[in-house]
Coordinates of C-alpha atoms in Angstrom, one line a residue:
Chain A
X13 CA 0.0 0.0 0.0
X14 CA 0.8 3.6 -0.7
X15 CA 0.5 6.4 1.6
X16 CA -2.4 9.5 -0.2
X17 CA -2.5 11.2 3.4
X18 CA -1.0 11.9 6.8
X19 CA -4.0 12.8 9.3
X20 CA -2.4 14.3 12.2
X21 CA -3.3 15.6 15.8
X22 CA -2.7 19.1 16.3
X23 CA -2.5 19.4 20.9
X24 CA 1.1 17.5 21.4
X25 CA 1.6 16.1 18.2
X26 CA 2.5 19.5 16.4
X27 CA 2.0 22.4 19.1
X28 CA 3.5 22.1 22.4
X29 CA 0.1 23.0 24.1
X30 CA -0.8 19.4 26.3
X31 CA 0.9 20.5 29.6
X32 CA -0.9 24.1 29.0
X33 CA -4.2 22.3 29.0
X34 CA -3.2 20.0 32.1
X35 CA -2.2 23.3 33.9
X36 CA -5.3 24.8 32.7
X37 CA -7.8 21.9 33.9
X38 CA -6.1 22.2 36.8
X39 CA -6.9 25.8 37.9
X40 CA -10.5 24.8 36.5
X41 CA -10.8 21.6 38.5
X42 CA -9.3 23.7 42.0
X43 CA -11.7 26.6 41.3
X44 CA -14.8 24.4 41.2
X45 CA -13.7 22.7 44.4
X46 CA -12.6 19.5 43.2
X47 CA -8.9 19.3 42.9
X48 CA -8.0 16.4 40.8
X49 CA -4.1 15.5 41.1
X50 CA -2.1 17.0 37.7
X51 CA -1.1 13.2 36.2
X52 CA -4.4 12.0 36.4
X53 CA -5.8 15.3 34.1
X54 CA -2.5 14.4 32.3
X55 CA -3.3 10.9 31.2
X56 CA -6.7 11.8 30.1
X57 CA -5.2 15.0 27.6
X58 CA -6.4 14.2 24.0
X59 CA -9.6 12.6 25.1
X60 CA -13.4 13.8 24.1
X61 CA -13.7 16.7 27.1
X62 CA -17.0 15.0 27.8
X63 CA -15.2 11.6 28.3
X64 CA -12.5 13.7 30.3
X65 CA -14.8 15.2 32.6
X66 CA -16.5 11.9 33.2
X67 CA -13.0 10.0 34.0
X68 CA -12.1 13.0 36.3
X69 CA -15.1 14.2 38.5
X70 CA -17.0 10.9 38.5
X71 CA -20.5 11.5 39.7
X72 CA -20.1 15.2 40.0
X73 CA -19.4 15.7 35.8
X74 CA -23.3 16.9 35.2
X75 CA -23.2 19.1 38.4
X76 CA -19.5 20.7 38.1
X77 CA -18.3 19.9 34.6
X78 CA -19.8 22.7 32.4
X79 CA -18.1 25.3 35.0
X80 CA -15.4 23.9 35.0
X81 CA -15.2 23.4 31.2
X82 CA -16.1 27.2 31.0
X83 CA -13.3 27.9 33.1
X84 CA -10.6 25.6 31.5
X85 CA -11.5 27.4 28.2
X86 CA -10.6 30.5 29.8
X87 CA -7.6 29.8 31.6
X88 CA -5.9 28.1 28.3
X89 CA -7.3 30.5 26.1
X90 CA -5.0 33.2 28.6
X91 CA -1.9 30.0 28.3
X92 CA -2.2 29.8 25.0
X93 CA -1.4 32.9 23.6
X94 CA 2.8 32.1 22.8
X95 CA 2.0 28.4 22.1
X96 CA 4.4 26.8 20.2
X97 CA 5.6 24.2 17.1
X98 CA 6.5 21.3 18.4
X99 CA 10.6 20.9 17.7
X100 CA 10.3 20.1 13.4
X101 CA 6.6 20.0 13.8
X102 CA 6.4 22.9 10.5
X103 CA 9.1 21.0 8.8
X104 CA 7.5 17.8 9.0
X105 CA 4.0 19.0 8.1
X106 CA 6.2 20.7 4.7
X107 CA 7.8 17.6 3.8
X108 CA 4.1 15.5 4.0
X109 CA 3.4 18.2 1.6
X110 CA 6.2 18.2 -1.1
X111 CA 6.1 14.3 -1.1
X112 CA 2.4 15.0 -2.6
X113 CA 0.3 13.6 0.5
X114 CA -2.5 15.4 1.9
X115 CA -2.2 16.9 4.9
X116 CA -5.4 16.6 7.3
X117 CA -5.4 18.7 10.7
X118 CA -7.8 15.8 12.3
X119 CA -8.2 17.1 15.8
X120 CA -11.7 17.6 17.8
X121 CA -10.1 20.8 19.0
X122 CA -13.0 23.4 19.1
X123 CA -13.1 26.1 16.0
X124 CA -12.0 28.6 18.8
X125 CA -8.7 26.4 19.9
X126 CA -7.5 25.1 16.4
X127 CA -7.1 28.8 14.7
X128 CA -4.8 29.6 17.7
X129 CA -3.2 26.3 17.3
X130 CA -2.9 26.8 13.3
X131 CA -1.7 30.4 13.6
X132 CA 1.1 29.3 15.9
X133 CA 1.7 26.3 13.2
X134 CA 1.6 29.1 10.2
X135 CA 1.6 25.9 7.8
X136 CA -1.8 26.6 6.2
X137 CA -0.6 26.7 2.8
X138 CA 0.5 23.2 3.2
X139 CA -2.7 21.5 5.0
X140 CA -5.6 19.9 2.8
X141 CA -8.1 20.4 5.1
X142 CA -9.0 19.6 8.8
X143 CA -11.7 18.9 10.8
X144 CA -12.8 20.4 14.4
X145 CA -15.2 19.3 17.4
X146 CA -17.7 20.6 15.2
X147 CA -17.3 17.5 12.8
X148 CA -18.6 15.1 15.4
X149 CA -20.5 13.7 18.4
X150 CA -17.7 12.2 20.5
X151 CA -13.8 12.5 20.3
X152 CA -11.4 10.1 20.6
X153 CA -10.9 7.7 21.7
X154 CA -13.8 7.2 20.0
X155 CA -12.7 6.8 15.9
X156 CA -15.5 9.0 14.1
X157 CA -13.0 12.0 13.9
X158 CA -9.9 9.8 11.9
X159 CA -13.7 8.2 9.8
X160 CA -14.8 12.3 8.9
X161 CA -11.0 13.1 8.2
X162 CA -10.7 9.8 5.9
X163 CA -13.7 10.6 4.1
X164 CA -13.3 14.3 3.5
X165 CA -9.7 13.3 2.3
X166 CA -11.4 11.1 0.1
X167 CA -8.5 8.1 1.2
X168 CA -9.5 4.2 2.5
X169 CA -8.1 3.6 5.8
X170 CA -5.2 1.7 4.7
X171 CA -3.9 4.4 2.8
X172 CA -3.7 7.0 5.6
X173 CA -1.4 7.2 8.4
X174 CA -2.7 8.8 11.8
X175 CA 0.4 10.6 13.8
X176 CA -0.7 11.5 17.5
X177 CA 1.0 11.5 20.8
X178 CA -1.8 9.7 23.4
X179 CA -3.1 6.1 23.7
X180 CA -6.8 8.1 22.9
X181 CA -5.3 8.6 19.5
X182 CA -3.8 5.6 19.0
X183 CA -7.1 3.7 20.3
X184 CA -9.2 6.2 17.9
X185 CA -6.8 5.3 14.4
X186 CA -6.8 1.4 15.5
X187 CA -10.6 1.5 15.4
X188 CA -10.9 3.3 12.1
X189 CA -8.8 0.9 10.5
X190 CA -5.6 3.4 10.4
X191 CA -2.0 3.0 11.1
X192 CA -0.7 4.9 14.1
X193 CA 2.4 6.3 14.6
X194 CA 3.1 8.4 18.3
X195 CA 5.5 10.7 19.6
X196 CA 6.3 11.1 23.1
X197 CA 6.2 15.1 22.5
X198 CA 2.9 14.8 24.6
X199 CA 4.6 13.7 27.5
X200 CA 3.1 10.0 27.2
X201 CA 6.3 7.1 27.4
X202 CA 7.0 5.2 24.3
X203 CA 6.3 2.1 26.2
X204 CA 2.8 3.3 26.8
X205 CA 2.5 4.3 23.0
X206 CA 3.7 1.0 22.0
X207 CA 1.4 -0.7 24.9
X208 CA -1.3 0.9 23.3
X209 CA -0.7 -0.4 19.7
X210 CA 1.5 2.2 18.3
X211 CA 3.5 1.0 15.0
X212 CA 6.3 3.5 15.5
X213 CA 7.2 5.7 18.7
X214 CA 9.5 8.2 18.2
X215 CA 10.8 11.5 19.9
X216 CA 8.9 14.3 18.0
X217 CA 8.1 16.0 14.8
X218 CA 12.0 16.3 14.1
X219 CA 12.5 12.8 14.9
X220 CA 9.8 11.3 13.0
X221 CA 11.4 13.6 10.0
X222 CA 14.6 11.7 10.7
X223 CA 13.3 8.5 10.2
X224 CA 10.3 9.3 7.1
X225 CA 11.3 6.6 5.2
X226 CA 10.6 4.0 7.1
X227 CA 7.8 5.6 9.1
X228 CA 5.6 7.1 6.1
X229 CA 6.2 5.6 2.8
Chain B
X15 CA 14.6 -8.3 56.0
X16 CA 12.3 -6.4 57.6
X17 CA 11.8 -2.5 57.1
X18 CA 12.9 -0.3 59.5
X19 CA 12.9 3.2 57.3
X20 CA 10.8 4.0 54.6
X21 CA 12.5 6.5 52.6
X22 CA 10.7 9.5 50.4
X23 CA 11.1 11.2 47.3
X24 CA 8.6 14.4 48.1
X25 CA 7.8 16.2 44.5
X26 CA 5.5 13.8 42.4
X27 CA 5.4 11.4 45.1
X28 CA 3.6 13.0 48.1
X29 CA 3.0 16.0 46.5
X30 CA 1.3 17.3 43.6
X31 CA 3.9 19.4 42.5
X32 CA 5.9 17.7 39.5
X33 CA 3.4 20.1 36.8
X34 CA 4.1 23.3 38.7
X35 CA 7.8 22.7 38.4
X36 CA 7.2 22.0 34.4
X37 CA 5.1 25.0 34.0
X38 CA 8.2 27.3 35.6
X39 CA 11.3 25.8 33.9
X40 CA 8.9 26.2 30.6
X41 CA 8.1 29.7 31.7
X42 CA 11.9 30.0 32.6
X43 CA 13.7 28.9 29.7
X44 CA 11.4 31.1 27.2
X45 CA 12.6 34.2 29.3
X46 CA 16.0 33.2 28.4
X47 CA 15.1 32.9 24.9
X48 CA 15.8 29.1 24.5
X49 CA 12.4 27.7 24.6
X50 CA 12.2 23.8 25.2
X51 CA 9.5 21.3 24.4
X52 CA 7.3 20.4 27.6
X53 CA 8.0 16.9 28.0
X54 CA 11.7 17.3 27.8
X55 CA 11.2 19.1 30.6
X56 CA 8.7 16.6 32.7
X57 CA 11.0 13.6 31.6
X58 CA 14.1 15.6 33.6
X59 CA 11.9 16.7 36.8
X60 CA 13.5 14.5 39.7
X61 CA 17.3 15.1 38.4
X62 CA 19.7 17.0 39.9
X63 CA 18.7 20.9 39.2
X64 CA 22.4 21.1 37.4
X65 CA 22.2 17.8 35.3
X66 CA 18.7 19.2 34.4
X67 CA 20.3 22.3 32.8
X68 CA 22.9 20.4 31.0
X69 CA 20.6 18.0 29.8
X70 CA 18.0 20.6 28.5
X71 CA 20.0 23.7 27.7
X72 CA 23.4 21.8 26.4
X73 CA 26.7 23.8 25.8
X74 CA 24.4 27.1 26.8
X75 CA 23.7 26.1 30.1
X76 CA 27.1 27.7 31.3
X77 CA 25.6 31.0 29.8
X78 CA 21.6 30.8 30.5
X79 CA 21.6 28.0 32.9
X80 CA 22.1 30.9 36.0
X81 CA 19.3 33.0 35.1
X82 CA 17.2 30.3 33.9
X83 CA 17.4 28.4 37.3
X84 CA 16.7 32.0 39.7
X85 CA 13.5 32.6 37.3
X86 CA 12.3 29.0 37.8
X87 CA 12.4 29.7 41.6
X88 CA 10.7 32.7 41.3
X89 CA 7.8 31.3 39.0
X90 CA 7.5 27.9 40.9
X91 CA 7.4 29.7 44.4
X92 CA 4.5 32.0 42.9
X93 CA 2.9 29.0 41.8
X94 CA 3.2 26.8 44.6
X95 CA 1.1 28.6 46.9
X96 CA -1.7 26.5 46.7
X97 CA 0.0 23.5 46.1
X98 CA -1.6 20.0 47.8
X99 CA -0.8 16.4 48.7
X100 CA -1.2 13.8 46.5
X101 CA -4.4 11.5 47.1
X102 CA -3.8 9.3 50.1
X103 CA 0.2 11.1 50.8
X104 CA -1.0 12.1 54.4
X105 CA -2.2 8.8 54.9
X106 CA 0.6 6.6 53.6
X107 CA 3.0 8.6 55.6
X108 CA 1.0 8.0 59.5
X109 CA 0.8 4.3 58.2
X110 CA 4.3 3.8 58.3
X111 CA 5.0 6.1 61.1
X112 CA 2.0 3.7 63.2
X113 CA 3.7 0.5 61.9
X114 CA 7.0 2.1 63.9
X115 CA 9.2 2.5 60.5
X116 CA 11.4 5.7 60.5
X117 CA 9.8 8.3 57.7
X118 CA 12.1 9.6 55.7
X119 CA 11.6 12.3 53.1
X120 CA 14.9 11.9 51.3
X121 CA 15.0 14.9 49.0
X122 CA 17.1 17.4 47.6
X123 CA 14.9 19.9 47.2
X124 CA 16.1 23.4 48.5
X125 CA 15.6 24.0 52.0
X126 CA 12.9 26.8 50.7
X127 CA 11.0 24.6 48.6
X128 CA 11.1 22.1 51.0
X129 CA 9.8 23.9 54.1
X130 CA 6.1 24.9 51.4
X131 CA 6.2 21.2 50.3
X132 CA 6.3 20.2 54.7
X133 CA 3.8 22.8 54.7
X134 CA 1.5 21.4 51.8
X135 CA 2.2 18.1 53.6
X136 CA 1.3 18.6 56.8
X137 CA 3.1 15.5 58.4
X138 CA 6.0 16.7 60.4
X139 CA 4.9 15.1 63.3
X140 CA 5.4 11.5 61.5
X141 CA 8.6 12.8 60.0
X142 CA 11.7 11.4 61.7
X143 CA 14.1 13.1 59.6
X144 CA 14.8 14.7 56.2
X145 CA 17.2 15.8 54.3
X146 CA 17.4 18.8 51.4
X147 CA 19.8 20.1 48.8
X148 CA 22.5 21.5 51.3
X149 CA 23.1 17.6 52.0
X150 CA 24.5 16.5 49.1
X151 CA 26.9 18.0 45.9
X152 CA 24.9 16.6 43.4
X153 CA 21.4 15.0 43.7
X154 CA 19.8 12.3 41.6
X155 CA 20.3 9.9 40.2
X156 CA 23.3 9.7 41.7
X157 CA 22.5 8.0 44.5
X158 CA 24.2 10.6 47.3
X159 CA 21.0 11.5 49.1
X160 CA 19.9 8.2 49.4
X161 CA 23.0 7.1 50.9
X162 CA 22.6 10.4 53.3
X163 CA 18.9 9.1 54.4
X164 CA 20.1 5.9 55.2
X165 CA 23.3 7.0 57.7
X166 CA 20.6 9.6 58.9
X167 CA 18.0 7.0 59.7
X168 CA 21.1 4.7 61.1
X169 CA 20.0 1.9 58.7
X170 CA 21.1 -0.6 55.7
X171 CA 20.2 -0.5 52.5
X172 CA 18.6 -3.3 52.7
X173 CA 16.3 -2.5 55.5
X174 CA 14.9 0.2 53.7
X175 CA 12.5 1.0 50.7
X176 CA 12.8 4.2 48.5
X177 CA 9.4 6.0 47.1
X178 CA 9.7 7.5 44.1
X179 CA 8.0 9.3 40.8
X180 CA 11.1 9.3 38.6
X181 CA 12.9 7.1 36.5
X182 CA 16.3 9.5 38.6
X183 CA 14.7 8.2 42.0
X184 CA 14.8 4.7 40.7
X185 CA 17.9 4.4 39.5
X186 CA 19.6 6.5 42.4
X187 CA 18.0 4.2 44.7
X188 CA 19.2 0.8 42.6
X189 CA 22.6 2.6 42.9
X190 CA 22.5 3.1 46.9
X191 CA 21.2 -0.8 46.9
X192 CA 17.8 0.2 48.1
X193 CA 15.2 -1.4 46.6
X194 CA 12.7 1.4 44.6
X195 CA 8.6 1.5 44.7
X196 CA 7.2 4.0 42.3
X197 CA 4.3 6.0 41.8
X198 CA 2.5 7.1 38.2
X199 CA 1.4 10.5 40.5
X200 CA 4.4 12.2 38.8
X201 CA 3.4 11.6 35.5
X202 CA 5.9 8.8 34.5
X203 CA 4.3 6.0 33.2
X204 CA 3.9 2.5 34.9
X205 CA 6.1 0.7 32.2
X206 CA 8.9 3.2 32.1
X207 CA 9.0 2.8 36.0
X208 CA 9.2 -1.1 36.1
X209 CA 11.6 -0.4 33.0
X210 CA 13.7 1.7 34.9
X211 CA 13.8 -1.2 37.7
X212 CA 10.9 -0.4 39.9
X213 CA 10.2 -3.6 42.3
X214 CA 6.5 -2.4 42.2
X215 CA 4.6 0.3 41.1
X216 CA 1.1 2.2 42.4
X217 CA -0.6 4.8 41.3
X218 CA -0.4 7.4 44.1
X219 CA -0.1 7.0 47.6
X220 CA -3.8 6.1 48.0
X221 CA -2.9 2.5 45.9
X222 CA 0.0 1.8 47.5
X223 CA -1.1 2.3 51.0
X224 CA -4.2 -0.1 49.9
X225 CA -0.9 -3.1 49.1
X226 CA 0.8 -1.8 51.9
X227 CA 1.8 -5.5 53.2
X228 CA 2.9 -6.7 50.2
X229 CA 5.1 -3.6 49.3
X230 CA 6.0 -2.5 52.3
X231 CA 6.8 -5.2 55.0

């Protein structure tokens, strides 16, 4: 099989934003009077925020989770302001580009989120097309965001590659049929990435741009 | 062998503090104008504050390493105001103190940080002894301040058990010939820790004071 396109998520995987969203949930999580401890938010980054609120507050999601979702928006959107590339995340996103694969942005990020994340990217002239909370019901790990971003890209699954950083992403590919490859750039260990069904695990963007080849072809 | 001292690690591992320190080296080394990738920075929390420079700022941290290291005080001690025990830390450490083990928090913390981390704690009554960063040249994972906790505590290696986040507590604790229990609660995963040669390894102190026997006696 040939690779037609790279379908990549955007928090960890290209911007260094995942520990501003763990600070961020956080202050949110303190603020509505449940403190939940910084790996457990951690581990749950890159997972539908409904699915996140449900692993983290338990029983109290319905009562305190909109707040606190209300309050996590704020506090990131003030966090996010000098986010930045991941180390080769621009170069890697070009190269997808100039080896003539579509590049899809497939995050569940809201609208609001991914044109912060894509102007800190500044790599629009090289993306396809991408896809937003807006494009479905439930996020990963649930696959019907890799399923939109296949379809719109007009690709079968075995002719995609999904590159994310959690196991939510790597769960979310491995039910839509797609290969995934992880980087640790999210803070999750390559033993977890490969525990989770990962093909490939390597550092970052610049890493994975090292080792193309072998990776993406 | 029975233990008589249970030795431990404090950020990560008693308290919920491993994030903060993250969020100020990040804030730190963009002041400095040498920006570096979030989980670089996690995967060095729990090495010696020196090393940690080296290993993150390379042949500038002669030059920045100075100024980056003041501003991380000042950002972590602004953010550590409100910082809390990790689920079940308060617990585990009265356990041990009840069963009549010496508690040792065997850290190398600076003596500032380390009085707002007894203070986050609340424990010092359980506490036999501790130690800090004026105890040792250079902290983990060389395995100096373990070896200082156990002439402290007037016991052998082998009569005591190390409790750690870190794959740097691990190995310095493998190095003083102390056997190493880890916790996820610092944000390293489970199968990096057991990689790293943790004898077992617990979520947070909640979990391991519910396998206390097994672990512990």
């Amino acid at each position: 099989m040939t690779t037609r396109a790279v379908l990549f998520d955007v928090d960890g995987t290209l911007v260094d934003s995942n520990y501003r969203h763990v600070h961020a949930w956080s202050q949110a999580f303190a603020l509505v009077g449940r403190p939940v401890d910084a790996w457990r938010i951690h581990a749950a980054i890159g997972m539908d925020s409904g699915l996140l609120l449900n692993e983290l507050l338990g029983e109290e999601a319905a009562e305190l989770g909109p707040r606190a979702q209300e309050l996590h928006g704020r506090f990131y959107a003030e966090a996010s302001r000098d986010l930045r590339p991941l180390n080769g995340a621009r170069e890697l996103v070009k190269e997808v580009a100039r080896r003539g694969h579509a590049v899809v942005l497939a995050t569940s990020a809201p609208e609001d989120e991914l044109a912060t994340l894509r102007d800190a990217l500044q790599v629009d002239e090289f993306v396809s097309l991408s896809t937003s909370s807006e494009d479905v019901g439930t996020a990963k790990p649930e696959p019907d965001i890799v399923r939109v971003a296949l379809t719109r890209a007009g690709v079968d699954a075995c002719e995609a590659v999904f590159i994310g950083d959690s196991r939510w992403d790597v769960e979310a590919a491995a039910r839509a049929g797609v290969k995934c490859v992880a980087l640790r750039s999210g803070g999750t260990g390559a033993l977890e990435l490969f525990n989770a069904g990962a093909f490939f695990v390597w550092d970052d963007p610049a890493d994975l741009l090292a080792h193309y080849s072998e990776t993406l072809e």
